[in-house]
Amino acid sequence: MSTPTEIPEGPSKVELAPGVGGGGEIPSFDVTLKVRRYDPEVSAEARWDEFKVTMYGTDRVLDALHKVKWEHDGSVSFRRSCAHGVCGSDAMRINGRNRLACKTLLKDLDTSKPITVEPIKGLPVEKDLIVDMEPFFQSYREIMPFLINNGHEPTRERLQSAEDRERFDDTTKCILCAACTSSCPVFWTDGQYFGPAAIVNAHRFIFDSRDDAGDMRLEILNDKEGVWRCRTTFNCTEACPRGIQVTKAIAEVKQAVLSRSV
Amino acid sequence: MSVNSEIQAPRSARIAPEYMRNKGRKGNFEMYAWLFMRLSGLILVVLVFGHLFVNLMLGDGVHAINFGFVAGKWADPFWQVWDLAMLWLAMLHGTNGVRTIIEDYAEKDSTRFWFKMVLYVASAVIIVLGTLVIFTFDPCPANASAELLPSFCPAP
């Protein structure tokens, strides 16, 4: 055993201002949550309900919704599963922007005013913050979001170079939360547009070197309601909680459709 | 509390009918429309700014514009073609742009249809009349009364 040449560093210590993180007290504040309520079993009209709750600096909008549901009004309905920004269940319109309730810290919002929480737009509301996702998933299914390979099935995994993998890396991050599609003004009009999410997931396979059905997907998206309805308003890119460059992906699919037929 | 019996069980895989897409419309029309918008836009930048530069800045500039100036330009096949290209590209570019806006903002198919019909008729009238004027323009028509004619016309 050799003698160490360097004296090992001692455990690190970070000086924190009193009241911030560490062992200090977490700051708490009062917030007003203004929730869009809709219950077709009671009334065909939607309404706003306000709840005043005391929350902490480490809390997210989802925690505030939980507090409301568990302590104030058990009838408030919303979807959430993992609560950590991976499952894509709790996309909602918070202060007019599509975000995941589980990734939006209350302290980052203006807590001096009521925080508005609405269901995402463009899809039929079923109850409170829950929308019917079926039209969204139908578009997703139509672009065939699975590997299609005409070659022989290998006995081991399908190998791919790091560069080929990098080509579609950005669009593999999608969690199908519908924040992009439901932020798109073209989708709001009549819900006919395939929507950014379907195109992003088509992009993931179109540019995958192992996939052989790129042409079929391009043909599907060359539809009247396909990529050509994109007006590049960038709402989808801004809404994506995963930071996917959605509008760029759509533009790349447009280019692919063009270079295939022109 | 009345219970609405039309509420379906969740996850019944039923898609609200207004979201069903019409299938079967094949073709590349939307793709070519998209491409045309980009190309015509580029060409129009050249045509329109060339037009403005020649009319407003060259020579006496804006003070030179009068009936005779326009008549002189349209006597030249180069400016006839220039103005024709500008008319057609601008009209088709604008019409397609308004068509897009109608598609995006009209919610009912019948509203869409009628807005588009009005748009297409208006565009067709302007394109036909404009083309006619560019090619048949005659500053000194025969048999016109002398006081209506510009000074450069030969005496009848």
Short mmCIF file of C-alpha atoms in Angstrom, two decimals:
data_model
loop_
_atom_site.label_atom_id
_atom_site.label_comp_id
_atom_site.label_asym_id
_atom_site.label_seq_id
_atom_site.Cartn_x
_atom_site.Cartn_y
_atom_site.Cartn_z
CA MET A 1 0.00 0.00 0.00
CA SER A 2 1.44 3.33 -1.04
CA THR A 3 1.37 6.36 1.15
CA PRO A 4 -1.04 9.04 -0.05
CA THR A 5 0.74 12.06 -1.55
CA GLU A 6 -2.14 14.41 -0.92
CA ILE A 7 -3.87 15.13 2.32
CA PRO A 8 -7.54 14.25 1.76
CA GLU A 9 -9.97 17.13 1.94
CA GLY A 10 -12.16 17.36 4.96
CA PRO A 11 -15.94 17.22 4.68
CA SER A 12 -17.26 20.26 2.80
CA LYS A 13 -19.25 22.85 4.65
CA VAL A 14 -21.47 25.46 3.04
CA GLU A 15 -22.28 28.61 4.96
CA LEU A 16 -25.97 29.36 4.59
CA ALA A 17 -27.77 32.52 5.46
CA PRO A 18 -30.08 31.98 8.44
CA GLY A 19 -33.49 30.75 7.34
CA VAL A 20 -32.31 29.38 4.00
CA GLY A 21 -32.06 25.64 3.46
CA GLY A 22 -29.80 23.54 5.64
CA GLY A 23 -30.97 23.20 9.20
CA GLY A 24 -32.68 26.57 9.17
CA GLU A 25 -36.41 27.17 9.13
CA ILE A 26 -38.02 26.91 5.69
CA PRO A 27 -39.83 30.16 4.90
CA SER A 28 -43.59 29.83 4.72
CA PHE A 29 -46.14 32.08 3.06
CA ASP A 30 -49.83 32.28 2.29
CA VAL A 31 -50.95 31.70 -1.28
CA THR A 32 -54.35 31.94 -2.88
CA LEU A 33 -55.05 29.18 -5.35
CA LYS A 34 -57.70 30.02 -7.93
CA VAL A 35 -58.84 26.71 -9.39
CA ARG A 36 -61.06 26.27 -12.44
CA ARG A 37 -63.86 23.94 -11.36
CA TYR A 38 -66.17 21.96 -13.61
CA ASP A 39 -68.43 19.12 -12.62
CA PRO A 40 -70.92 18.02 -15.28
CA GLU A 41 -72.90 16.09 -12.66
CA VAL A 42 -73.69 19.33 -10.85
CA SER A 43 -73.62 22.09 -13.44
CA ALA A 44 -72.77 22.58 -17.09
CA GLU A 45 -71.06 25.84 -16.19
CA ALA A 46 -67.45 25.99 -15.09
CA ARG A 47 -66.57 28.29 -12.20
CA TRP A 48 -63.57 29.58 -10.23
CA ASP A 49 -62.93 28.51 -6.64
CA GLU A 50 -60.38 30.24 -4.43
CA PHE A 51 -58.48 28.49 -1.65
CA LYS A 52 -56.12 30.17 0.78
CA VAL A 53 -53.36 27.85 1.98
CA THR A 54 -50.14 28.25 3.94
CA MET A 55 -47.27 26.75 1.98
CA TYR A 56 -43.50 26.48 2.28
CA GLY A 57 -40.66 27.67 0.07
CA THR A 58 -39.96 24.10 -0.99
CA ASP A 59 -43.54 23.41 -2.10
CA ARG A 60 -44.78 23.06 -5.64
CA VAL A 61 -48.17 23.86 -7.13
CA LEU A 62 -48.94 20.14 -6.86
CA ASP A 63 -48.35 20.29 -3.08
CA ALA A 64 -50.78 23.20 -2.85
CA LEU A 65 -53.37 21.22 -4.83
CA HIS A 66 -52.83 18.25 -2.51
CA LYS A 67 -53.30 20.46 0.53
CA VAL A 68 -56.52 21.82 -0.95
CA LYS A 69 -57.81 18.35 -1.80
CA TRP A 70 -56.78 16.73 1.48
CA GLU A 71 -57.67 19.53 3.88
CA HIS A 72 -60.16 21.90 2.23
CA ASP A 73 -62.26 20.36 -0.55
CA GLY A 74 -61.98 16.67 -1.36
CA SER A 75 -63.93 17.09 -4.59
CA VAL A 76 -61.11 18.96 -6.37
CA SER A 77 -60.02 16.59 -9.13
CA PHE A 78 -56.68 16.42 -10.94
CA ARG A 79 -54.34 13.79 -12.34
CA ARG A 80 -50.92 13.06 -10.94
CA SER A 81 -48.89 9.90 -10.67
CA CYS A 82 -45.16 10.13 -10.06
CA ALA A 83 -45.22 13.76 -8.88
CA HIS A 84 -41.63 14.22 -10.05
CA GLY A 85 -41.89 15.38 -13.63
CA VAL A 86 -41.53 12.01 -15.35
CA CYS A 87 -44.98 10.50 -15.85
CA GLY A 88 -46.55 13.54 -17.54
CA SER A 89 -49.90 13.27 -15.76
CA ASP A 90 -50.23 16.71 -14.21
CA ALA A 91 -49.82 19.14 -17.09
CA MET A 92 -52.06 22.11 -16.38
CA ARG A 93 -52.38 25.77 -17.20
CA ILE A 94 -50.79 27.64 -14.29
CA ASN A 95 -50.97 31.44 -14.43
CA GLY A 96 -51.84 31.12 -18.10
CA ARG A 97 -48.88 28.92 -19.01
CA ASN A 98 -48.81 25.18 -19.58
CA ARG A 99 -46.58 23.54 -16.99
CA LEU A 100 -46.32 20.45 -14.85
CA ALA A 101 -47.76 21.18 -11.41
CA CYS A 102 -45.08 18.92 -9.90
CA LYS A 103 -42.22 20.93 -11.42
CA THR A 104 -43.50 24.43 -10.66
CA LEU A 105 -42.27 25.81 -7.35
CA LEU A 106 -44.69 28.21 -5.69
CA LYS A 107 -41.85 30.55 -4.75
CA ASP A 108 -41.10 31.07 -8.46
CA LEU A 109 -44.62 32.40 -9.04
CA ASP A 110 -46.02 35.75 -7.96
CA THR A 111 -47.57 34.73 -4.63
CA SER A 112 -48.92 38.22 -3.97
CA LYS A 113 -51.65 37.51 -6.50
CA PRO A 114 -53.90 34.44 -6.73
CA ILE A 115 -52.30 31.59 -8.68
CA THR A 116 -54.70 30.46 -11.37
CA VAL A 117 -54.85 26.75 -12.14
CA GLU A 118 -56.86 25.63 -15.17
CA PRO A 119 -57.10 22.45 -17.23
CA ILE A 120 -54.99 22.42 -20.42
CA LYS A 121 -56.82 23.95 -23.37
CA GLY A 122 -58.14 22.36 -26.52
CA LEU A 123 -59.15 18.99 -25.07
CA PRO A 124 -62.61 18.24 -23.64
CA VAL A 125 -62.68 18.84 -19.88
CA GLU A 126 -64.05 15.86 -17.96
CA LYS A 127 -63.90 17.25 -14.45
CA ASP A 128 -62.02 20.17 -12.87
CA LEU A 129 -58.42 19.82 -14.10
CA ILE A 130 -58.93 16.47 -15.82
CA VAL A 131 -59.24 16.49 -19.60
CA ASP A 132 -60.05 13.74 -22.07
CA MET A 133 -56.62 12.77 -23.44
CA GLU A 134 -58.03 10.29 -25.96
CA PRO A 135 -57.85 12.62 -29.04
CA PHE A 136 -54.25 13.42 -28.09
CA PHE A 137 -53.30 9.74 -27.82
CA GLN A 138 -55.17 8.94 -31.04
CA SER A 139 -52.85 11.30 -32.97
CA TYR A 140 -49.91 9.71 -31.17
CA ARG A 141 -51.03 6.23 -32.21
CA GLU A 142 -51.51 7.32 -35.82
CA ILE A 143 -47.83 8.15 -36.31
CA MET A 144 -46.87 4.57 -35.28
CA PRO A 145 -44.67 5.28 -32.26
CA PHE A 146 -42.78 2.00 -32.33
CA LEU A 147 -39.71 0.59 -34.07
CA ILE A 148 -40.42 -0.91 -37.49
CA ASN A 149 -37.50 -2.83 -38.94
CA ASN A 150 -37.74 -4.90 -42.10
CA GLY A 151 -34.42 -6.70 -41.61
CA HIS A 152 -33.79 -9.93 -39.81
CA GLU A 153 -34.35 -9.82 -36.12
CA PRO A 154 -30.92 -9.79 -34.48
CA THR A 155 -30.15 -12.21 -31.69
CA ARG A 156 -28.76 -9.36 -29.61
CA GLU A 157 -29.59 -5.67 -29.35
CA ARG A 158 -29.66 -3.46 -32.47
CA LEU A 159 -26.42 -1.53 -32.47
CA GLN A 160 -26.25 2.16 -33.33
CA SER A 161 -23.41 4.66 -33.42
CA ALA A 162 -23.33 7.47 -30.89
CA GLU A 163 -23.78 10.01 -33.74
CA ASP A 164 -26.85 8.21 -35.07
CA ARG A 165 -28.30 8.12 -31.57
CA GLU A 166 -27.58 11.83 -31.08
CA ARG A 167 -29.62 12.67 -34.21
CA PHE A 168 -32.94 12.11 -32.42
CA ASP A 169 -31.85 12.40 -28.80
CA ASP A 170 -33.88 15.54 -28.10
CA THR A 171 -37.20 13.98 -29.11
CA THR A 172 -36.71 10.86 -26.97
CA LYS A 173 -37.33 13.03 -23.90
CA CYS A 174 -41.09 13.37 -24.50
CA ILE A 175 -43.29 12.24 -21.60
CA LEU A 176 -46.62 12.72 -23.45
CA CYS A 177 -47.95 15.27 -20.97
CA ALA A 178 -49.76 17.19 -23.78
CA ALA A 179 -48.42 20.56 -22.57
CA CYS A 180 -47.19 21.32 -26.11
CA THR A 181 -50.23 20.20 -28.09
CA SER A 182 -52.62 21.98 -25.72
CA SER A 183 -50.60 25.21 -25.98
CA CYS A 184 -50.86 25.27 -29.78
CA PRO A 185 -53.37 27.84 -31.11
CA VAL A 186 -53.88 25.77 -34.27
CA PHE A 187 -54.91 22.78 -32.14
CA TRP A 188 -57.28 24.97 -30.09
CA THR A 189 -59.38 25.85 -33.15
CA ASP A 190 -60.80 22.45 -34.01
CA GLY A 191 -58.52 19.76 -32.58
CA GLN A 192 -57.88 18.36 -36.05
CA TYR A 193 -54.15 19.17 -36.19
CA PHE A 194 -51.90 16.21 -35.33
CA GLY A 195 -50.21 18.47 -32.78
CA PRO A 196 -46.60 18.98 -31.72
CA ALA A 197 -46.43 15.88 -29.49
CA ALA A 198 -47.37 13.47 -32.27
CA ILE A 199 -44.83 15.10 -34.61
CA VAL A 200 -42.11 15.01 -31.95
CA ASN A 201 -42.70 11.29 -31.44
CA ALA A 202 -42.73 10.68 -35.18
CA HIS A 203 -39.41 12.60 -35.36
CA ARG A 204 -37.99 10.21 -32.78
CA PHE A 205 -38.45 7.29 -35.20
CA ILE A 206 -38.08 9.07 -38.56
CA PHE A 207 -34.51 10.03 -37.68
CA ASP A 208 -33.66 6.72 -35.99
CA SER A 209 -31.17 4.86 -38.20
CA ARG A 210 -32.57 1.50 -37.03
CA ASP A 211 -36.10 2.30 -38.21
CA ASP A 212 -37.34 1.53 -41.74
CA ALA A 213 -40.78 3.16 -41.71
CA GLY A 214 -39.71 6.80 -41.88
CA ASP A 215 -41.37 7.20 -45.28
CA MET A 216 -44.70 5.95 -43.97
CA ARG A 217 -44.60 8.39 -41.08
CA LEU A 218 -43.65 11.27 -43.39
CA GLU A 219 -46.59 10.35 -45.62
CA ILE A 220 -48.91 10.40 -42.60
CA LEU A 221 -47.64 13.82 -41.52
CA ASN A 222 -47.87 15.22 -45.07
CA ASP A 223 -51.61 15.33 -44.37
CA LYS A 224 -53.77 18.46 -44.55
CA GLU A 225 -53.73 18.39 -40.74
CA GLY A 226 -50.08 17.39 -40.52
CA VAL A 227 -46.84 19.36 -40.26
CA TRP A 228 -48.01 22.06 -42.71
CA ARG A 229 -50.48 23.40 -40.16
CA CYS A 230 -47.58 24.43 -37.92
CA ARG A 231 -47.29 28.22 -37.88
CA THR A 232 -44.02 28.26 -35.91
CA THR A 233 -45.46 30.27 -33.01
CA PHE A 234 -43.06 28.43 -30.65
CA ASN A 235 -45.79 27.99 -27.99
CA CYS A 236 -44.93 24.28 -27.88
CA THR A 237 -41.21 24.85 -27.34
CA GLU A 238 -41.98 27.26 -24.52
CA ALA A 239 -44.48 24.90 -22.92
CA CYS A 240 -42.39 21.72 -23.00
CA PRO A 241 -41.45 20.80 -19.41
CA ARG A 242 -38.64 18.61 -20.77
CA GLY A 243 -37.05 21.42 -22.75
CA ILE A 244 -37.48 19.67 -26.10
CA GLN A 245 -36.91 22.00 -29.08
CA VAL A 246 -40.37 21.08 -30.39
CA THR A 247 -40.67 23.69 -33.14
CA LYS A 248 -37.21 22.74 -34.41
CA ALA A 249 -38.22 19.07 -34.52
CA ILE A 250 -41.35 19.98 -36.51
CA ALA A 251 -39.21 22.02 -38.92
CA GLU A 252 -36.91 19.03 -39.42
CA VAL A 253 -39.88 16.82 -40.24
CA LYS A 254 -41.11 19.46 -42.73
CA GLN A 255 -37.66 19.43 -44.36
CA ALA A 256 -37.73 15.64 -44.53
CA VAL A 257 -41.17 15.62 -46.17
CA LEU A 258 -39.99 18.24 -48.68
CA SER A 259 -36.70 16.60 -49.60
CA ARG A 260 -38.50 13.31 -50.09
CA SER A 261 -40.96 14.64 -52.67
CA VAL A 262 -39.37 17.72 -54.28
CA MET B 1 -78.34 16.72 -7.75
CA SER B 2 -79.16 15.40 -11.18
CA VAL B 3 -76.85 12.77 -12.53
CA ASN B 4 -75.96 13.18 -16.16
CA SER B 5 -76.31 9.73 -17.70
CA GLU B 6 -74.34 10.73 -20.81
CA ILE B 7 -71.06 10.78 -18.98
CA GLN B 8 -69.05 7.82 -20.21
CA ALA B 9 -66.83 5.58 -18.21
CA PRO B 10 -63.23 6.76 -18.24
CA ARG B 11 -60.75 5.05 -20.57
CA SER B 12 -63.49 3.74 -22.83
CA ALA B 13 -61.20 4.62 -25.77
CA ARG B 14 -64.02 6.66 -27.24
CA ILE B 15 -62.91 9.73 -29.16
CA ALA B 16 -65.16 12.76 -29.17
CA PRO B 17 -66.55 12.93 -32.75
CA GLU B 18 -65.37 16.52 -33.34
CA TYR B 19 -61.79 15.31 -33.02
CA MET B 20 -62.09 12.59 -35.68
CA ARG B 21 -59.93 13.43 -38.67
CA ASN B 22 -61.24 13.10 -42.19
CA LYS B 23 -59.12 10.49 -43.87
CA GLY B 24 -58.33 9.91 -47.50
CA ARG B 25 -57.26 13.40 -48.62
CA LYS B 26 -54.02 12.50 -50.34
CA GLY B 27 -51.80 14.82 -52.26
CA ASN B 28 -49.08 17.35 -51.74
CA PHE B 29 -51.16 20.52 -52.00
CA GLU B 30 -50.39 21.75 -48.48
CA MET B 31 -46.69 21.06 -49.00
CA TYR B 32 -46.54 23.02 -52.25
CA ALA B 33 -48.60 25.82 -50.69
CA TRP B 34 -46.07 26.00 -47.85
CA LEU B 35 -43.15 26.01 -50.29
CA PHE B 36 -44.83 28.63 -52.50
CA MET B 37 -45.24 30.96 -49.53
CA ARG B 38 -41.49 30.88 -48.84
CA LEU B 39 -40.36 31.22 -52.46
CA SER B 40 -42.89 33.88 -53.46
CA GLY B 41 -42.02 35.81 -50.31
CA LEU B 42 -38.36 35.89 -51.28
CA ILE B 43 -39.08 36.94 -54.87
CA LEU B 44 -41.58 39.58 -53.71
CA VAL B 45 -38.97 41.23 -51.51
CA VAL B 46 -36.87 41.85 -54.63
CA LEU B 47 -39.81 42.84 -56.84
CA VAL B 48 -41.47 45.18 -54.33
CA PHE B 49 -38.33 46.98 -53.20
CA GLY B 50 -37.14 47.22 -56.84
CA HIS B 51 -40.52 48.72 -57.71
CA LEU B 52 -40.35 51.23 -54.84
CA PHE B 53 -36.75 52.18 -55.66
CA VAL B 54 -37.41 52.79 -59.36
CA ASN B 55 -40.64 54.72 -58.73
CA LEU B 56 -39.69 56.78 -55.71
CA MET B 57 -35.92 57.29 -55.76
CA LEU B 58 -34.47 57.10 -59.28
CA GLY B 59 -34.31 60.35 -61.29
CA ASP B 60 -36.81 62.94 -60.05
CA GLY B 61 -38.11 60.36 -57.61
CA VAL B 62 -41.66 60.60 -56.40
CA HIS B 63 -42.22 63.91 -58.23
CA ALA B 64 -41.88 62.19 -61.57
CA ILE B 65 -44.89 59.94 -61.00
CA ASN B 66 -47.87 60.88 -63.07
CA PHE B 67 -50.08 59.37 -65.75
CA GLY B 68 -47.32 59.70 -68.32
CA PHE B 69 -44.78 57.94 -66.07
CA VAL B 70 -47.04 54.93 -65.64
CA ALA B 71 -47.90 54.92 -69.34
CA GLY B 72 -44.18 55.00 -70.16
CA LYS B 73 -43.43 52.04 -67.88
CA TRP B 74 -46.22 49.91 -69.30
CA ALA B 75 -45.03 50.60 -72.83
CA ASP B 76 -41.93 48.59 -71.92
CA PRO B 77 -42.31 44.76 -71.91
CA PHE B 78 -39.75 44.53 -69.08
CA TRP B 79 -41.98 46.50 -66.69
CA GLN B 80 -45.06 44.68 -67.94
CA VAL B 81 -43.51 41.38 -66.91
CA TRP B 82 -42.21 42.86 -63.64
CA ASP B 83 -45.61 44.23 -62.68
CA LEU B 84 -47.38 41.07 -63.80
CA ALA B 85 -45.08 38.92 -61.66
CA MET B 86 -45.59 41.27 -58.73
CA LEU B 87 -49.37 41.19 -59.15
CA TRP B 88 -49.67 37.43 -59.44
CA LEU B 89 -47.21 36.55 -56.71
CA ALA B 90 -48.57 39.13 -54.27
CA MET B 91 -52.17 38.09 -54.90
CA LEU B 92 -51.50 34.36 -54.61
CA HIS B 93 -49.25 34.86 -51.59
CA GLY B 94 -51.85 37.05 -49.88
CA THR B 95 -54.75 34.79 -50.82
CA ASN B 96 -52.97 31.73 -49.45
CA GLY B 97 -52.13 33.64 -46.28
CA VAL B 98 -55.76 34.62 -45.73
CA ARG B 99 -56.83 31.05 -46.56
CA THR B 100 -54.51 29.89 -43.79
CA ILE B 101 -56.00 32.38 -41.36
CA ILE B 102 -59.51 31.20 -42.26
CA GLU B 103 -58.47 27.56 -41.71
CA ASP B 104 -56.98 28.47 -38.34
CA TYR B 105 -59.73 30.67 -36.97
CA ALA B 106 -63.05 29.56 -38.50
CA GLU B 107 -64.43 26.75 -36.38
CA LYS B 108 -67.30 25.49 -38.52
CA ASP B 109 -66.77 23.87 -41.91
CA SER B 110 -69.59 25.87 -43.49
CA THR B 111 -68.14 29.17 -42.20
CA ARG B 112 -64.80 28.14 -43.62
CA PHE B 113 -66.30 27.27 -46.98
CA TRP B 114 -68.09 30.60 -47.44
CA PHE B 115 -65.19 32.74 -46.24
CA LYS B 116 -62.94 30.92 -48.70
CA MET B 117 -65.41 31.30 -51.56
CA VAL B 118 -65.59 35.08 -51.01
CA LEU B 119 -61.80 35.20 -50.81
CA TYR B 120 -61.25 33.20 -54.01
CA VAL B 121 -63.79 35.22 -56.01
CA ALA B 122 -62.29 38.52 -54.82
CA SER B 123 -58.76 37.35 -55.63
CA ALA B 124 -59.77 36.06 -59.06
CA VAL B 125 -61.47 39.36 -59.96
CA ILE B 126 -58.40 41.40 -58.95
CA ILE B 127 -55.94 39.09 -60.73
CA VAL B 128 -57.97 39.07 -63.96
CA LEU B 129 -58.60 42.83 -63.96
CA GLY B 130 -54.98 43.60 -63.07
CA THR B 131 -53.61 41.35 -65.79
CA LEU B 132 -56.01 42.88 -68.30
CA VAL B 133 -54.91 46.42 -67.39
CA ILE B 134 -51.19 45.62 -67.65
CA PHE B 135 -51.53 44.14 -71.16
CA THR B 136 -54.26 46.27 -72.69
CA PHE B 137 -53.30 49.65 -71.25
CA ASP B 138 -53.41 52.31 -73.94
CA PRO B 139 -52.74 55.90 -72.84
CA CYS B 140 -54.09 57.36 -76.06
CA PRO B 141 -57.20 55.38 -77.04
CA ALA B 142 -58.56 56.14 -80.44
CA ASN B 143 -61.84 58.06 -80.73
CA ALA B 144 -61.51 59.57 -77.25
CA SER B 145 -62.46 63.21 -76.76
CA ALA B 146 -59.35 65.41 -76.82
CA GLU B 147 -59.79 67.04 -73.39
CA LEU B 148 -59.59 63.64 -71.66
CA LEU B 149 -56.29 62.69 -73.25
CA PRO B 150 -52.86 63.49 -71.77
CA SER B 151 -50.76 66.14 -73.48
CA PHE B 152 -48.24 63.72 -75.00
CA CYS B 153 -50.81 61.97 -77.17
CA PRO B 154 -50.53 62.77 -80.88
CA ALA B 155 -53.23 65.12 -82.06
CA PRO B 156 -56.07 63.17 -83.65
#
